[in-house]
Coordinates of N, CA, C and O in Angstrom, one line a residue:
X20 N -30.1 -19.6 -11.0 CA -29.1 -19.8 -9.9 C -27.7 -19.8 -10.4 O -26.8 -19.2 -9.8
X21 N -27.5 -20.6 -11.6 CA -26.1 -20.7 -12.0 C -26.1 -19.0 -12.5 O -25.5 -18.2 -11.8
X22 N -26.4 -18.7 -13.2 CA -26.0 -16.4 -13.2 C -25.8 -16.2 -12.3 O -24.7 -15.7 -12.1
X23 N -26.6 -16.4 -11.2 CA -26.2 -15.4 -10.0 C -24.4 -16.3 -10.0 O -23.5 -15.8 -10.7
X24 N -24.4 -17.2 -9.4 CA -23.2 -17.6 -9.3 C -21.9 -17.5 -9.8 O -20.9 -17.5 -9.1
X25 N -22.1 -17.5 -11.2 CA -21.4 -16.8 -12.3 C -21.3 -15.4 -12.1 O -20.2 -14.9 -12.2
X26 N -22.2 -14.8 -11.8 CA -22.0 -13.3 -12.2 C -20.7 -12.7 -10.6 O -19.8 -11.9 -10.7
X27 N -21.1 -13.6 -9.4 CA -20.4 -13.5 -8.4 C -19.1 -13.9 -8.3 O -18.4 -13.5 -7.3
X28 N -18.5 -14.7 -9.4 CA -17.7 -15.3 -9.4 C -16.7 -14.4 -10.7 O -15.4 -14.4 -10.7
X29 N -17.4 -13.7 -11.5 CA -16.9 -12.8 -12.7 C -16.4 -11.6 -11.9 O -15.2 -11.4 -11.7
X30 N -17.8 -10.5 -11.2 CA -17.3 -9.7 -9.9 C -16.0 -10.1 -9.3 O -15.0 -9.4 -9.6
X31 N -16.0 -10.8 -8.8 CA -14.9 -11.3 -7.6 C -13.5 -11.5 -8.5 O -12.4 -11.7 -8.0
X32 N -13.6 -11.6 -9.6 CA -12.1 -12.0 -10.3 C -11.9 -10.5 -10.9 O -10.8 -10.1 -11.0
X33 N -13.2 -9.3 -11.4 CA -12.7 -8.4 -11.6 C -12.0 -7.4 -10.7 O -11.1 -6.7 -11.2
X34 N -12.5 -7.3 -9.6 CA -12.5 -6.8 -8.0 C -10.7 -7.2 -8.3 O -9.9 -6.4 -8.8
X35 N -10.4 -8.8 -8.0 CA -9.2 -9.0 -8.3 C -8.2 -8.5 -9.1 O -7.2 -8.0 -8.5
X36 N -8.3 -8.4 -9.9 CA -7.7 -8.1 -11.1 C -7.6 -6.4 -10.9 O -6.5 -6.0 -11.1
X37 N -8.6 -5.5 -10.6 CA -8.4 -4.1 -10.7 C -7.6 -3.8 -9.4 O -7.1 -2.7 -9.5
X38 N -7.4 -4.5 -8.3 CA -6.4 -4.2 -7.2 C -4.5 -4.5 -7.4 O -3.5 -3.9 -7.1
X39 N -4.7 -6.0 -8.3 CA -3.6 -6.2 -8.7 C -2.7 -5.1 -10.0 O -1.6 -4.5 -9.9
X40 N -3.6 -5.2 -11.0 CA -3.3 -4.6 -11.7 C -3.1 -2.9 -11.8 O -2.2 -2.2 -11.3
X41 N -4.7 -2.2 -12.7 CA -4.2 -1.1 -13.4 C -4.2 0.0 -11.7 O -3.2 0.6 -11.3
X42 N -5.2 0.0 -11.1 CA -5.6 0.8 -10.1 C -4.7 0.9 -8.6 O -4.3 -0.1 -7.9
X43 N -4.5 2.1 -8.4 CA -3.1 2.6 -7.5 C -3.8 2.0 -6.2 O -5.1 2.1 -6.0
X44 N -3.1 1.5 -5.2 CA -3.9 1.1 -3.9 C -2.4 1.6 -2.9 O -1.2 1.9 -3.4
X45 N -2.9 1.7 -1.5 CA -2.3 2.3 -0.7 C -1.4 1.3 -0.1 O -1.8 0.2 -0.6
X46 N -0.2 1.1 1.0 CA 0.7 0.9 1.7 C -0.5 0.4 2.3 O -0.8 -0.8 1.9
X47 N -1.4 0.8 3.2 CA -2.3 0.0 4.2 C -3.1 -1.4 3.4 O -3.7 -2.3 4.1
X48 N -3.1 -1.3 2.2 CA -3.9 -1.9 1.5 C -3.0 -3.6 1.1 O -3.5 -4.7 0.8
X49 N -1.9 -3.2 1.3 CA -0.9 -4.3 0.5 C -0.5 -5.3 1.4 O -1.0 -5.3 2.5
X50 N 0.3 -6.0 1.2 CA 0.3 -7.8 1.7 C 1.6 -7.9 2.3 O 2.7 -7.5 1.8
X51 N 1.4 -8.6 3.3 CA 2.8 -8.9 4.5 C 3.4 -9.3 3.5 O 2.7 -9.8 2.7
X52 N 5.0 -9.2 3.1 CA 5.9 -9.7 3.3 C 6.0 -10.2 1.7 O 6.0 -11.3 1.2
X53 N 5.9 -8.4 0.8 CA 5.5 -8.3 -0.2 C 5.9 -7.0 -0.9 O 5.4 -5.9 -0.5
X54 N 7.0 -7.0 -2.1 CA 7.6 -5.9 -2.0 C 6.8 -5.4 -3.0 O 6.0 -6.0 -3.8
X55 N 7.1 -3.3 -2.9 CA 6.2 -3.0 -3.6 C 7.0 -1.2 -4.2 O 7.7 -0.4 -3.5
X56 N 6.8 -1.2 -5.1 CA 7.3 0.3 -5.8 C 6.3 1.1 -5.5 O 5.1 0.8 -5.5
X57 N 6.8 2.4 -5.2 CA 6.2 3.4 -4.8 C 6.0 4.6 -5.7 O 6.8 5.5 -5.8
X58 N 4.6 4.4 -6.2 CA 4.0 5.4 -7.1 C 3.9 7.1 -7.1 O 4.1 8.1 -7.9
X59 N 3.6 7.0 -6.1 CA 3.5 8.3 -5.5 C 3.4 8.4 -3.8 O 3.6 7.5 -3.0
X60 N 2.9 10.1 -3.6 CA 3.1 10.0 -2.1 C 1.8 11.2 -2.2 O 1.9 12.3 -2.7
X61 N 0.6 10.6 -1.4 CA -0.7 11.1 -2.0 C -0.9 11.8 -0.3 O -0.8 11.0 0.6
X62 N -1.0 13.1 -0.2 CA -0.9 14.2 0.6 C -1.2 15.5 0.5 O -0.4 16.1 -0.2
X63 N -2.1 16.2 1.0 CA -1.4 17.5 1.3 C -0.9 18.3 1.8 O -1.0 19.5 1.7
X64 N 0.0 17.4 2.9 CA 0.9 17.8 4.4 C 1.8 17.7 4.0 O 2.3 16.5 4.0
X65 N 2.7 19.0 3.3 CA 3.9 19.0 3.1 C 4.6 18.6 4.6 O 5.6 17.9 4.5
X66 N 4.5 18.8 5.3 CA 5.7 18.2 6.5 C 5.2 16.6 6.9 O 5.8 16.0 7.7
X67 N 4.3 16.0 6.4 CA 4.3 14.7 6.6 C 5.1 14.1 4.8 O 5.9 13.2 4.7
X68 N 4.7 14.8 3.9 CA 5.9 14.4 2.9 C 7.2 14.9 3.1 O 8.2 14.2 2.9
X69 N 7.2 15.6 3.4 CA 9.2 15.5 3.4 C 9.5 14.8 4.5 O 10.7 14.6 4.5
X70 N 8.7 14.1 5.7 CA 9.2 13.3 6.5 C 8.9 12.1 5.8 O 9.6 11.3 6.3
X71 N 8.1 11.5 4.8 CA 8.4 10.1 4.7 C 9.7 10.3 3.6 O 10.6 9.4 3.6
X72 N 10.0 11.7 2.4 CA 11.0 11.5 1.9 C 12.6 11.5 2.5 O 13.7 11.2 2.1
X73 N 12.3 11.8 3.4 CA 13.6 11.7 4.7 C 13.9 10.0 5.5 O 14.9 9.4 6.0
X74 N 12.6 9.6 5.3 CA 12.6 8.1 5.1 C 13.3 6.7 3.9 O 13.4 5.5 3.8
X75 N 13.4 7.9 3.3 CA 13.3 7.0 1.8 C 12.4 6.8 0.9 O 12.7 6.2 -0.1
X76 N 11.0 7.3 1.0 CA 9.6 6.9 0.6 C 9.7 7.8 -0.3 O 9.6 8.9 0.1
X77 N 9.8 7.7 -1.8 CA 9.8 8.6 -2.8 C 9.6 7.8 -4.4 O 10.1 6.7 -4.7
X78 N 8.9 8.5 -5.1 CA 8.6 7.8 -6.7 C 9.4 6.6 -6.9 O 10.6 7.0 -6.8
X79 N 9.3 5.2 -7.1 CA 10.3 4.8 -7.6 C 10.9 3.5 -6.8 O 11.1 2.5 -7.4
X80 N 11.1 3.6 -5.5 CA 11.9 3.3 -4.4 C 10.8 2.0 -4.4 O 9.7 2.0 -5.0
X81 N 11.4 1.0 -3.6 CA 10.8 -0.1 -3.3 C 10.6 -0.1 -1.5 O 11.4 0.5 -0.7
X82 N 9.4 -0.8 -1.3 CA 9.0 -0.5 0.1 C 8.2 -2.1 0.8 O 7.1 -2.4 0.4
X83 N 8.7 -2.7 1.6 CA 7.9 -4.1 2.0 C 7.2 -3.8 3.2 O 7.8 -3.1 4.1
X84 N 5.9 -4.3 3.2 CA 5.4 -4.4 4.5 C 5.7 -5.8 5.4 O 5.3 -6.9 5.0
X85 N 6.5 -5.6 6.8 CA 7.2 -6.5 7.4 C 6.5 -6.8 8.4 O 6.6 -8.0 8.6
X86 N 5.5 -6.1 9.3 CA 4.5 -6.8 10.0 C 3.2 -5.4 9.7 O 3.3 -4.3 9.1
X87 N 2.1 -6.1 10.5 CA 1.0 -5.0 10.9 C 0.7 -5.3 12.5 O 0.7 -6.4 12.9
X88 N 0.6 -4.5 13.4 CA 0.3 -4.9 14.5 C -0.9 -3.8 15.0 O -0.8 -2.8 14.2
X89 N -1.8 -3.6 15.7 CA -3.3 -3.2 15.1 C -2.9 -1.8 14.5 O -2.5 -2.0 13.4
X90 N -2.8 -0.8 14.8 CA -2.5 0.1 12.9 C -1.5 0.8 13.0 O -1.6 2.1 12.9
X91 N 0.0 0.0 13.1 CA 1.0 0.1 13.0 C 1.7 -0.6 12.3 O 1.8 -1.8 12.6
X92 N 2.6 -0.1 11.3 CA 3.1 -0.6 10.2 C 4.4 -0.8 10.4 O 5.0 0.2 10.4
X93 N 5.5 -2.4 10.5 CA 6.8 -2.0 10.1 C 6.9 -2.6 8.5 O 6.6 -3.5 7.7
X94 N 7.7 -1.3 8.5 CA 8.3 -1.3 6.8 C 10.0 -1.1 6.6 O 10.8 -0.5 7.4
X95 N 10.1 -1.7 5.5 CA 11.5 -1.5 5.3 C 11.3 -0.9 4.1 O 10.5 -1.2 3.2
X96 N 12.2 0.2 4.2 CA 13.0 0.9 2.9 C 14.5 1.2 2.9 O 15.0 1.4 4.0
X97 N 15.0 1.1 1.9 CA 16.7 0.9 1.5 C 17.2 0.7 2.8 O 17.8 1.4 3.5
X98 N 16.7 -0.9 3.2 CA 17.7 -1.8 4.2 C 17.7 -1.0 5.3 O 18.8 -0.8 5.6
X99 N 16.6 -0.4 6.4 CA 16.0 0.1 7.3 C 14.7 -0.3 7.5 O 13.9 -0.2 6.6
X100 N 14.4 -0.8 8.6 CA 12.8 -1.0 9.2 C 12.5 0.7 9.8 O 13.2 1.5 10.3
X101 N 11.0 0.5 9.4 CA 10.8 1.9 10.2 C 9.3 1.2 11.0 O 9.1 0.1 11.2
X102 N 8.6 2.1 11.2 CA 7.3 2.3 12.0 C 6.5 3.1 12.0 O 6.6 4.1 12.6
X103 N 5.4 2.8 11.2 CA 4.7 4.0 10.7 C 3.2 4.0 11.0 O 2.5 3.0 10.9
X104 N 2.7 5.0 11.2 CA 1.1 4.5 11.6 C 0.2 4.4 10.2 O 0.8 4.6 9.1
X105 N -1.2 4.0 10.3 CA -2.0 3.7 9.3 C -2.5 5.0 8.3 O -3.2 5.0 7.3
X106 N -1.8 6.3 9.0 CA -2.4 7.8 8.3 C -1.1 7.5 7.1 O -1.3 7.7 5.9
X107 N 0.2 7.1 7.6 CA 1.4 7.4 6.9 C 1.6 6.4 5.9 O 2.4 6.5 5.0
X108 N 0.8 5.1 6.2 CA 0.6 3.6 5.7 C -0.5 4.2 4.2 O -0.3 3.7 3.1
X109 N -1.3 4.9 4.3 CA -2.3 5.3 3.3 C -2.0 6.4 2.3 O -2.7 6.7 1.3
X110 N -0.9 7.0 2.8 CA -0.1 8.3 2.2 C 0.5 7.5 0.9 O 0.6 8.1 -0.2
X111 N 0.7 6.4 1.0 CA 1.9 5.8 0.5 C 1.2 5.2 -0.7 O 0.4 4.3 -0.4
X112 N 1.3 5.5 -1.9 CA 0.6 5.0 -3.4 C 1.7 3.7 -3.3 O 2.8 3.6 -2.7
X113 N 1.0 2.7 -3.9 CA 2.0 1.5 -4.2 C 1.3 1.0 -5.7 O 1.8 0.1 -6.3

């Protein structure tokens, strides 16, 4: 009983640890009121990338999630709130 426990408890801290750390997770994925550098911009709708790069959303740039309201996102980038849906929230590597 104590392995299972343990082994549930090892799981769950590595689960942790691979979201935090090495492994790229998306804009939908990340935490209110929590800033975050933006890895990439994972797509292959050139007119939905050059509209978030017309946003600000590009390699590099820092991006916070400011509310979620059911799958709409506000975000701020360079000192602008925007509003973005959950397709454009997932585009977004962090």
């Amino acid at each position: 009983m104590e392995n299972i426990i343990s082994n549930k408890s090892i799981t769950r801290n590595l689960n942790k640890k691979s979201r935090l750390g090495g492994s790229a997770m998306n804009l939908a994925e990340g935490s209110i009121n929590t800033e975050y550098i933006i890895k990439d911009i994972k797509t292959n709708d050139e007119e939905l990338k050059n509209f978030l790069f017309t946003l600000g959303c590009y390699e590099g740039e820092s991006v916070t999630v400011i509310s979620v309201l059911a799958e709409n996102y506000v975000i701020t980038v360079k000192d602008a709130r925007y509003s973005i849906d959950k397709d454009l929230a997932e585009a977004i590597i962090i």
